[in-house]
């Protein structure tokens, strides 16, 4: 390991995404030994000292901080990883870029386009390496979809449909805001399911099928008031609990998207389907190691949907893992993104989605919210 270049990480946040990112840093060198860079867990930051100290000890960070500005001020930090609620992304990212640090950020990029654009500008001005963790791109089956679509095998694409369904906010007794529930607070999150769930679907869709031109959306907030965890007061709920939108892609395809946290029985149903002139593809997170395909070129007597197990070494990323027939999981997508980021430092190529690319998803999300609020079609501004 002595010959490896160190990438000294300062992680800000100790929640779920902080755990997934840290696991990516810890495992990337084990399974991608050819990489020139080795992540070093220098420091982790959170406001509560007891919590951040415990996180540092559990995950093997060398130190901890309770002020994110202290992380950025340190000379022994090369890259700042932002795993905070969305309302903190912009301040941290801009300050880190201005200090010459590389910046990695959990999705979505920000709460709004107005917040996201200065982040992109700061990154460009500083010329620092950057990436945003839209991790579903790096699930091998989804990466294989990208390869198949880019090969032209589907022909002209007519339809793209996606959904992301959960059920964890149905209870009216669930409070909003504060630790663990900031996603229910528009001040912290920016939006509800649009920025949290649909942002994933939109990123995947534009990576696989190109730019979304315009959208027509409807949203609903089913529970109008909740107790705020921070104040103890009953407050109006201003996030979108559910969102449905349809759209036009630049390539002429039609898209249909749905996300909700009120689909009883669904914990994280995340699916996509693409219908082309010659073939169709579909994928389900619950069955993430399989890709389903219909190929009209097959002989008529055997033509039909088939399930392809994605575990062979000639399929994306799988040469780094186990033997054919044995599966990987959700956490591996973050290992893949860390490995791709480290590789990008060697090649000088961007690690997509970059901040600039993630701004495109932000613009679609904002167009969706604006469309729902105005009950009209909205251009995304991407074409």
Short mmCIF file of C-alpha atoms in Angstrom, two decimals:
data_model
loop_
_atom_site.label_atom_id
_atom_site.label_comp_id
_atom_site.label_asym_id
_atom_site.label_seq_id
_atom_site.Cartn_x
_atom_site.Cartn_y
_atom_site.Cartn_z
CA UNK A 1 0.00 0.00 0.00
CA UNK A 2 3.01 2.29 0.41
CA UNK A 3 3.12 3.15 -3.28
CA UNK A 4 -0.50 4.34 -3.32
CA UNK A 5 -1.35 8.03 -3.46
CA UNK A 6 -3.46 9.07 -0.49
CA UNK A 7 -6.84 10.77 -0.87
CA UNK A 8 -7.53 12.21 2.55
CA UNK A 9 -11.29 12.30 3.17
CA UNK A 10 -13.23 14.73 5.34
CA UNK A 11 -16.79 13.41 5.69
CA UNK A 12 -19.54 15.75 6.84
CA UNK A 13 -22.56 13.94 8.25
CA UNK A 14 -23.14 10.68 10.13
CA UNK A 15 -26.47 9.42 8.80
CA UNK A 16 -27.38 6.61 6.42
CA UNK A 17 -25.60 8.10 3.42
CA UNK A 18 -22.48 8.76 5.47
CA UNK A 19 -22.40 5.05 6.23
CA UNK A 20 -22.81 4.04 2.58
CA UNK A 21 -20.10 6.45 1.41
CA UNK A 22 -17.69 5.40 4.16
CA UNK A 23 -18.20 1.75 3.29
CA UNK A 24 -17.34 2.66 -0.29
CA UNK A 25 -14.07 4.26 0.80
CA UNK A 26 -13.16 1.30 3.02
CA UNK A 27 -13.83 -1.40 0.42
CA UNK A 28 -12.76 0.19 -2.86
CA UNK A 29 -9.09 -0.60 -2.40
CA UNK A 30 -9.83 -4.21 -1.47
CA UNK A 31 -11.76 -4.94 -4.64
CA UNK A 32 -10.16 -2.43 -7.05
CA UNK A 33 -6.48 -2.98 -6.16
CA UNK A 34 -5.24 -1.51 -9.43
CA UNK A 35 -6.29 2.00 -8.44
CA UNK A 36 -3.48 4.50 -7.87
CA UNK A 37 -5.33 6.34 -5.09
CA UNK A 38 -6.18 5.04 -1.61
CA UNK A 39 -8.86 6.76 0.48
CA UNK A 40 -7.76 7.69 3.99
CA UNK A 41 -10.50 8.38 6.53
CA UNK A 42 -9.01 11.52 8.08
CA UNK A 43 -11.98 13.10 9.80
CA UNK A 44 -15.75 13.00 10.13
CA UNK A 45 -17.93 15.90 11.22
CA UNK A 46 -21.31 16.29 12.93
CA UNK A 47 -22.73 18.80 15.40
CA UNK A 48 -23.24 16.35 18.29
CA UNK A 49 -19.87 15.36 19.72
CA UNK A 50 -21.04 12.15 21.32
CA UNK A 51 -22.53 10.91 18.08
CA UNK A 52 -19.66 11.91 15.81
CA UNK A 53 -17.08 10.45 18.19
CA UNK A 54 -18.93 7.12 18.18
CA UNK A 55 -19.19 7.19 14.37
CA UNK A 56 -15.45 7.89 14.04
CA UNK A 57 -14.60 5.01 16.33
CA UNK A 58 -16.97 2.57 14.63
CA UNK A 59 -15.87 3.33 11.07
CA UNK A 60 -12.17 3.99 11.67
CA UNK A 61 -11.79 7.74 11.13
CA UNK A 62 -8.60 9.19 12.56
CA UNK A 63 -10.34 12.19 14.12
CA UNK A 64 -13.62 14.07 14.34
CA UNK A 65 -14.88 17.65 14.21
CA UNK A 66 -18.12 19.35 15.27
CA UNK A 67 -17.89 22.30 12.85
CA UNK A 68 -17.77 21.69 9.10
CA UNK A 69 -15.75 24.86 8.60
CA UNK A 70 -12.96 23.28 10.64
CA UNK A 71 -12.86 20.35 8.22
CA UNK A 72 -12.41 22.66 5.25
CA UNK A 73 -9.73 24.68 7.06
CA UNK A 74 -7.56 21.61 7.66
CA UNK A 75 -4.46 21.17 5.52
CA UNK A 76 -4.65 17.38 5.76
CA UNK A 77 -7.97 17.10 3.87
CA UNK A 78 -7.96 16.58 0.09
CA UNK A 79 -11.64 15.85 -0.50
CA UNK A 80 -14.81 16.89 1.31
CA UNK A 81 -17.77 14.49 1.16
CA UNK A 82 -21.15 16.09 1.93
CA UNK A 83 -23.71 13.79 3.55
CA UNK A 84 -25.82 16.42 5.29
CA UNK A 85 -29.44 17.50 4.86
CA UNK A 86 -29.96 19.31 1.56
CA UNK A 87 -30.06 22.82 3.04
CA UNK A 88 -26.36 22.59 3.93
CA UNK A 89 -25.06 21.33 0.58
CA UNK A 90 -24.50 24.71 -1.07
CA UNK A 91 -22.57 26.44 1.73
CA UNK A 92 -20.29 23.47 2.31
CA UNK A 93 -19.64 22.73 -1.36
CA UNK A 94 -18.86 26.33 -2.29
CA UNK A 95 -16.54 26.81 0.70
CA UNK A 96 -14.76 23.52 -0.01
CA UNK A 97 -14.25 24.37 -3.68
CA UNK A 98 -12.94 27.85 -2.82
CA UNK A 99 -10.46 26.17 -0.47
CA UNK A 100 -9.25 23.98 -3.34
CA UNK A 101 -10.74 20.75 -1.99
CA UNK A 102 -12.29 18.08 -4.17
CA UNK A 103 -16.02 17.84 -3.49
CA UNK A 104 -18.25 14.76 -3.39
CA UNK A 105 -21.92 15.28 -2.59
CA UNK A 106 -24.92 13.09 -1.84
CA UNK A 107 -27.94 13.71 -4.09
CA UNK A 108 -29.81 15.89 -4.80
CA UNK A 109 -27.26 18.60 -5.52
CA UNK A 110 -29.27 21.24 -3.64
CA UNK A 111 -32.79 22.37 -2.72
CA UNK A 112 -33.25 24.46 -5.86
CA UNK A 113 -31.63 25.54 -9.10
CA UNK A 114 -30.88 28.91 -7.49
CA UNK A 115 -28.78 27.11 -4.87
CA UNK A 116 -27.26 24.57 -7.27
CA UNK A 117 -26.01 26.99 -9.94
CA UNK A 118 -23.50 28.79 -7.65
CA UNK A 119 -22.22 25.38 -6.56
CA UNK A 120 -21.50 24.47 -10.17
CA UNK A 121 -19.92 27.88 -10.77
CA UNK A 122 -17.64 27.51 -7.72
CA UNK A 123 -16.55 24.03 -8.82
CA UNK A 124 -15.76 25.27 -12.33
CA UNK A 125 -13.84 28.29 -11.06
CA UNK A 126 -11.77 26.18 -8.69
CA UNK A 127 -11.24 23.40 -11.22
CA UNK A 128 -11.58 20.72 -8.54
CA UNK A 129 -12.65 17.12 -9.05
CA UNK A 130 -16.26 16.49 -8.12
CA UNK A 131 -19.11 14.00 -8.27
CA UNK A 132 -22.68 13.55 -7.02
CA UNK A 133 -23.82 10.21 -5.62
CA UNK A 134 -26.62 9.08 -7.91
CA UNK A 135 -25.59 5.54 -7.07
CA UNK A 136 -28.19 3.59 -9.07
CA UNK A 137 -26.19 4.23 -12.25
CA UNK A 138 -23.58 1.90 -10.84
CA UNK A 139 -25.74 -1.11 -10.13
CA UNK A 140 -24.36 -3.56 -12.74
CA UNK A 141 -27.75 -4.32 -14.32
CA UNK A 142 -28.43 -0.60 -14.82
CA UNK A 143 -24.94 -0.04 -16.22
CA UNK A 144 -25.61 -2.91 -18.63
CA UNK A 145 -28.84 -1.21 -19.71
CA UNK A 146 -26.75 1.83 -20.62
CA UNK A 147 -24.42 -0.32 -22.73
CA UNK A 148 -27.33 -2.01 -24.53
CA UNK A 149 -29.12 1.27 -25.23
CA UNK A 150 -25.93 2.91 -26.49
CA UNK A 151 -25.30 -0.06 -28.80
CA UNK A 152 -28.49 0.78 -30.69
CA UNK A 153 -30.00 -2.65 -30.10
CA UNK A 154 -33.34 -1.18 -29.00
CA UNK A 155 -33.65 0.96 -32.11
CA UNK A 156 -35.77 4.07 -31.82
CA UNK A 157 -36.98 4.47 -28.24
CA UNK A 158 -40.69 5.20 -27.80
CA UNK A 159 -41.35 4.96 -24.06
CA UNK A 160 -39.53 5.35 -20.74
CA UNK A 161 -41.36 4.70 -17.48
CA UNK A 162 -40.13 4.68 -13.92
CA UNK A 163 -41.45 4.66 -10.40
CA UNK A 164 -40.14 4.84 -6.84
CA UNK A 165 -42.69 3.78 -4.23
CA UNK A 166 -42.40 3.77 -0.43
CA UNK A 167 -44.84 3.68 2.49
CA UNK A 168 -43.02 5.04 5.55
CA UNK A 169 -44.87 8.37 5.99
CA UNK A 170 -48.48 7.14 6.02
CA UNK A 171 -49.01 7.57 9.77
CA UNK A 172 -50.32 11.05 10.69
CA UNK A 173 -48.50 10.66 14.02
CA UNK A 174 -45.12 10.83 12.28
CA UNK A 175 -43.58 14.25 12.99
CA UNK A 176 -41.79 16.41 10.46
CA UNK A 177 -38.38 18.02 10.64
CA UNK A 178 -35.45 17.51 12.96
CA UNK A 179 -33.00 14.65 13.03
CA UNK A 180 -33.88 11.65 10.83
CA UNK A 181 -37.09 13.31 9.60
CA UNK A 182 -35.66 16.36 7.84
CA UNK A 183 -36.86 14.93 4.52
CA UNK A 184 -40.41 15.85 5.61
CA UNK A 185 -39.41 19.49 6.17
CA UNK A 186 -39.33 21.62 3.02
CA UNK A 187 -36.95 24.11 4.66
CA UNK A 188 -34.33 21.39 4.99
CA UNK A 189 -35.16 19.19 2.00
CA UNK A 190 -36.41 21.65 -0.63
CA UNK A 191 -39.12 19.26 -1.78
CA UNK A 192 -40.56 15.88 -0.87
CA UNK A 193 -40.56 12.83 -3.10
CA UNK A 194 -39.53 14.87 -6.14
CA UNK A 195 -36.08 15.73 -4.80
CA UNK A 196 -35.67 12.56 -2.75
CA UNK A 197 -37.00 9.75 -4.96
CA UNK A 198 -37.80 11.11 -8.42
CA UNK A 199 -34.37 12.74 -8.62
CA UNK A 200 -32.91 9.22 -8.78
CA UNK A 201 -35.37 8.23 -11.51
CA UNK A 202 -34.70 11.41 -13.51
CA UNK A 203 -30.93 11.02 -13.29
CA UNK A 204 -31.11 7.41 -14.50
CA UNK A 205 -33.58 8.33 -17.25
CA UNK A 206 -31.46 11.12 -18.73
CA UNK A 207 -28.31 9.00 -18.46
CA UNK A 208 -30.01 6.15 -20.32
CA UNK A 209 -32.33 7.99 -22.71
CA UNK A 210 -31.16 11.58 -23.05
CA UNK A 211 -32.46 14.97 -22.04
CA UNK A 212 -36.01 15.61 -20.81
CA UNK A 213 -37.48 18.61 -22.69
CA UNK A 214 -40.67 19.43 -20.84
CA UNK A 215 -42.92 18.08 -18.10
CA UNK A 216 -46.51 18.08 -16.89
CA UNK A 217 -46.90 17.12 -13.24
CA UNK A 218 -49.36 16.69 -10.41
CA UNK A 219 -48.41 16.48 -6.74
CA UNK A 220 -50.34 15.81 -3.56
CA UNK A 221 -49.74 16.36 0.15
CA UNK A 222 -52.01 13.82 1.83
CA UNK A 223 -51.42 14.86 5.44
CA UNK A 224 -51.71 18.62 5.64
CA UNK A 225 -50.30 19.23 9.14
CA UNK A 226 -47.76 17.47 11.34
CA UNK A 227 -46.04 18.20 14.62
CA UNK A 228 -42.58 19.63 14.01
CA UNK A 229 -39.99 17.56 15.86
CA UNK A 230 -37.86 20.62 16.56
CA UNK A 231 -40.49 23.00 17.95
CA UNK A 232 -43.24 20.66 19.14
CA UNK A 233 -45.77 22.80 17.28
CA UNK A 234 -48.29 21.65 14.70
CA UNK A 235 -47.21 23.09 11.37
CA UNK A 236 -48.38 22.97 7.77
CA UNK A 237 -46.73 20.28 5.66
CA UNK A 238 -45.23 21.87 2.54
CA UNK A 239 -43.49 18.94 0.87
CA UNK A 240 -44.98 16.78 -1.89
CA UNK A 241 -45.98 13.37 -0.51
CA UNK A 242 -46.60 12.01 -4.01
CA UNK A 243 -45.83 13.12 -7.55
CA UNK A 244 -46.78 11.88 -11.01
CA UNK A 245 -45.45 13.47 -14.19
CA UNK A 246 -45.19 12.74 -17.87
CA UNK A 247 -42.71 14.27 -20.24
CA UNK A 248 -41.13 14.50 -23.68
CA UNK A 249 -37.52 13.44 -24.18
CA UNK A 250 -35.33 15.19 -26.74
CA UNK A 251 -35.14 11.94 -28.73
CA UNK A 252 -38.93 11.92 -29.17
CA UNK A 253 -39.73 9.33 -26.51
CA UNK A 254 -42.53 9.78 -24.00
CA UNK A 255 -41.85 9.37 -20.29
CA UNK A 256 -44.06 8.54 -17.31
CA UNK A 257 -42.78 8.86 -13.73
CA UNK A 258 -44.37 8.25 -10.33
CA UNK A 259 -43.09 8.54 -6.77
CA UNK A 260 -44.86 8.33 -3.44
CA UNK A 261 -44.33 7.54 0.23
CA UNK A 262 -47.96 6.36 0.53
CA UNK A 263 -47.89 3.05 -1.39
CA UNK A 264 -48.70 0.64 1.43
CA UNK A 265 -46.60 -2.49 1.17
CA UNK A 266 -43.80 -0.93 -0.88
CA UNK A 267 -40.57 -0.16 0.97
CA UNK A 268 -38.42 0.86 -1.99
CA UNK A 269 -40.01 -0.27 -5.25
CA UNK A 270 -37.72 1.39 -7.79
CA UNK A 271 -38.31 0.24 -11.37
CA UNK A 272 -37.59 1.37 -14.89
CA UNK A 273 -38.67 0.15 -18.33
CA UNK A 274 -37.59 1.22 -21.79
CA UNK A 275 -39.56 0.25 -24.91
CA UNK A 276 -37.77 0.50 -28.23
CA UNK A 277 -38.50 -0.32 -31.84
CA UNK A 278 -36.68 -3.66 -31.70
CA UNK A 279 -36.41 -4.56 -28.01
CA UNK A 280 -37.44 -3.59 -24.49
CA UNK A 281 -35.64 -3.62 -21.14
CA UNK A 282 -36.88 -3.46 -17.57
CA UNK A 283 -35.29 -3.51 -14.11
CA UNK A 284 -36.48 -3.66 -10.49
CA UNK A 285 -34.37 -2.72 -7.46
CA UNK A 286 -36.01 -5.51 -5.47
CA UNK A 287 -34.48 -7.95 -7.97
CA UNK A 288 -31.44 -5.83 -8.64
CA UNK A 289 -29.15 -8.55 -9.97
CA UNK A 290 -31.51 -9.38 -12.83
CA UNK A 291 -32.22 -7.52 -16.06
CA UNK A 292 -35.33 -8.40 -18.04
CA UNK A 293 -35.25 -8.14 -21.83
CA UNK A 294 -37.59 -8.72 -24.75
CA UNK A 295 -35.87 -8.99 -28.14
CA UNK A 296 -38.14 -9.05 -31.19
CA UNK A 297 -35.25 -10.49 -33.23
CA UNK A 298 -35.59 -13.81 -31.40
CA UNK A 299 -37.27 -16.64 -33.29
CA UNK A 300 -41.06 -16.39 -32.93
CA UNK A 301 -41.40 -19.77 -31.20
CA UNK A 302 -39.10 -18.65 -28.31
CA UNK A 303 -39.80 -14.93 -28.37
CA UNK A 304 -40.70 -13.48 -24.98
CA UNK A 305 -39.40 -11.71 -21.89
CA UNK A 306 -36.25 -13.30 -20.46
CA UNK A 307 -34.44 -12.75 -17.16
CA UNK A 308 -30.68 -12.22 -17.34
CA UNK A 309 -28.68 -12.84 -14.16
CA UNK A 310 -25.97 -10.19 -13.85
CA UNK A 311 -23.13 -12.00 -12.08
CA UNK A 312 -20.67 -12.97 -14.84
CA UNK A 313 -17.24 -11.38 -15.00
CA UNK A 314 -17.84 -9.90 -18.47
CA UNK A 315 -20.78 -7.88 -17.14
CA UNK A 316 -20.25 -4.40 -15.64
CA UNK A 317 -18.16 -4.35 -12.43
CA UNK A 318 -18.72 -8.06 -11.76
CA UNK A 319 -15.13 -9.08 -12.50
CA UNK A 320 -14.26 -7.38 -9.18
CA UNK A 321 -16.53 -9.52 -7.04
CA UNK A 322 -17.44 -13.18 -6.63
CA UNK A 323 -18.02 -16.20 -8.84
CA UNK A 324 -20.84 -16.40 -11.42
CA UNK A 325 -24.21 -17.02 -9.81
CA UNK A 326 -23.43 -15.17 -6.58
CA UNK A 327 -25.00 -11.75 -6.08
CA UNK A 328 -24.01 -8.33 -4.81
CA UNK A 329 -26.14 -5.70 -3.07
CA UNK A 330 -27.14 -2.05 -2.72
CA UNK A 331 -23.95 -1.09 -0.88
CA UNK A 332 -21.77 -2.18 -3.79
CA UNK A 333 -23.08 0.67 -5.97
CA UNK A 334 -21.32 3.11 -3.63
CA UNK A 335 -18.10 1.09 -3.76
CA UNK A 336 -18.33 1.35 -7.55
CA UNK A 337 -18.84 5.12 -7.46
CA UNK A 338 -15.88 5.62 -5.14
CA UNK A 339 -13.75 3.42 -7.38
CA UNK A 340 -14.83 5.36 -10.46
CA UNK A 341 -14.05 8.65 -8.72
CA UNK A 342 -10.58 7.42 -7.78
CA UNK A 343 -10.02 6.24 -11.35
CA UNK A 344 -11.08 9.65 -12.65
CA UNK A 345 -8.28 11.23 -10.64
CA UNK A 346 -5.86 9.09 -12.63
CA UNK A 347 -7.35 9.80 -16.04
CA UNK A 348 -8.44 13.41 -15.59
CA UNK A 349 -11.90 12.56 -16.93
CA UNK A 350 -15.00 13.70 -15.00
CA UNK A 351 -16.67 11.21 -12.68
CA UNK A 352 -20.28 11.46 -13.77
CA UNK A 353 -22.63 12.63 -12.62
CA UNK A 354 -20.57 15.74 -12.04
CA UNK A 355 -22.03 18.82 -10.34
CA UNK A 356 -22.79 20.20 -13.80
CA UNK A 357 -24.61 17.02 -14.79
CA UNK A 358 -26.52 16.89 -11.51
CA UNK A 359 -27.66 20.48 -12.15
CA UNK A 360 -29.59 19.14 -15.14
CA UNK A 361 -31.51 16.79 -12.87
CA UNK A 362 -32.13 19.70 -10.49
CA UNK A 363 -33.65 21.69 -13.36
CA UNK A 364 -36.03 18.87 -14.23
CA UNK A 365 -37.07 18.49 -10.58
CA UNK A 366 -37.77 22.20 -10.36
CA UNK A 367 -39.78 22.13 -13.59
CA UNK A 368 -41.83 19.26 -12.14
CA UNK A 369 -42.67 21.23 -8.97
CA UNK A 370 -43.43 24.38 -10.98
CA UNK A 371 -45.66 22.42 -13.33
CA UNK A 372 -47.64 20.93 -10.49
CA UNK A 373 -48.02 24.30 -8.78
CA UNK A 374 -49.16 26.05 -11.97
CA UNK A 375 -51.11 23.09 -13.43
CA UNK A 376 -49.37 23.61 -16.77
CA UNK A 377 -46.60 22.20 -18.96
CA UNK A 378 -43.12 23.52 -18.11
CA UNK A 379 -39.93 23.48 -20.18
CA UNK A 380 -36.87 22.18 -18.36
CA UNK A 381 -34.51 24.63 -20.04
CA UNK A 382 -32.20 21.81 -21.11
CA UNK A 383 -32.91 22.00 -24.84
#
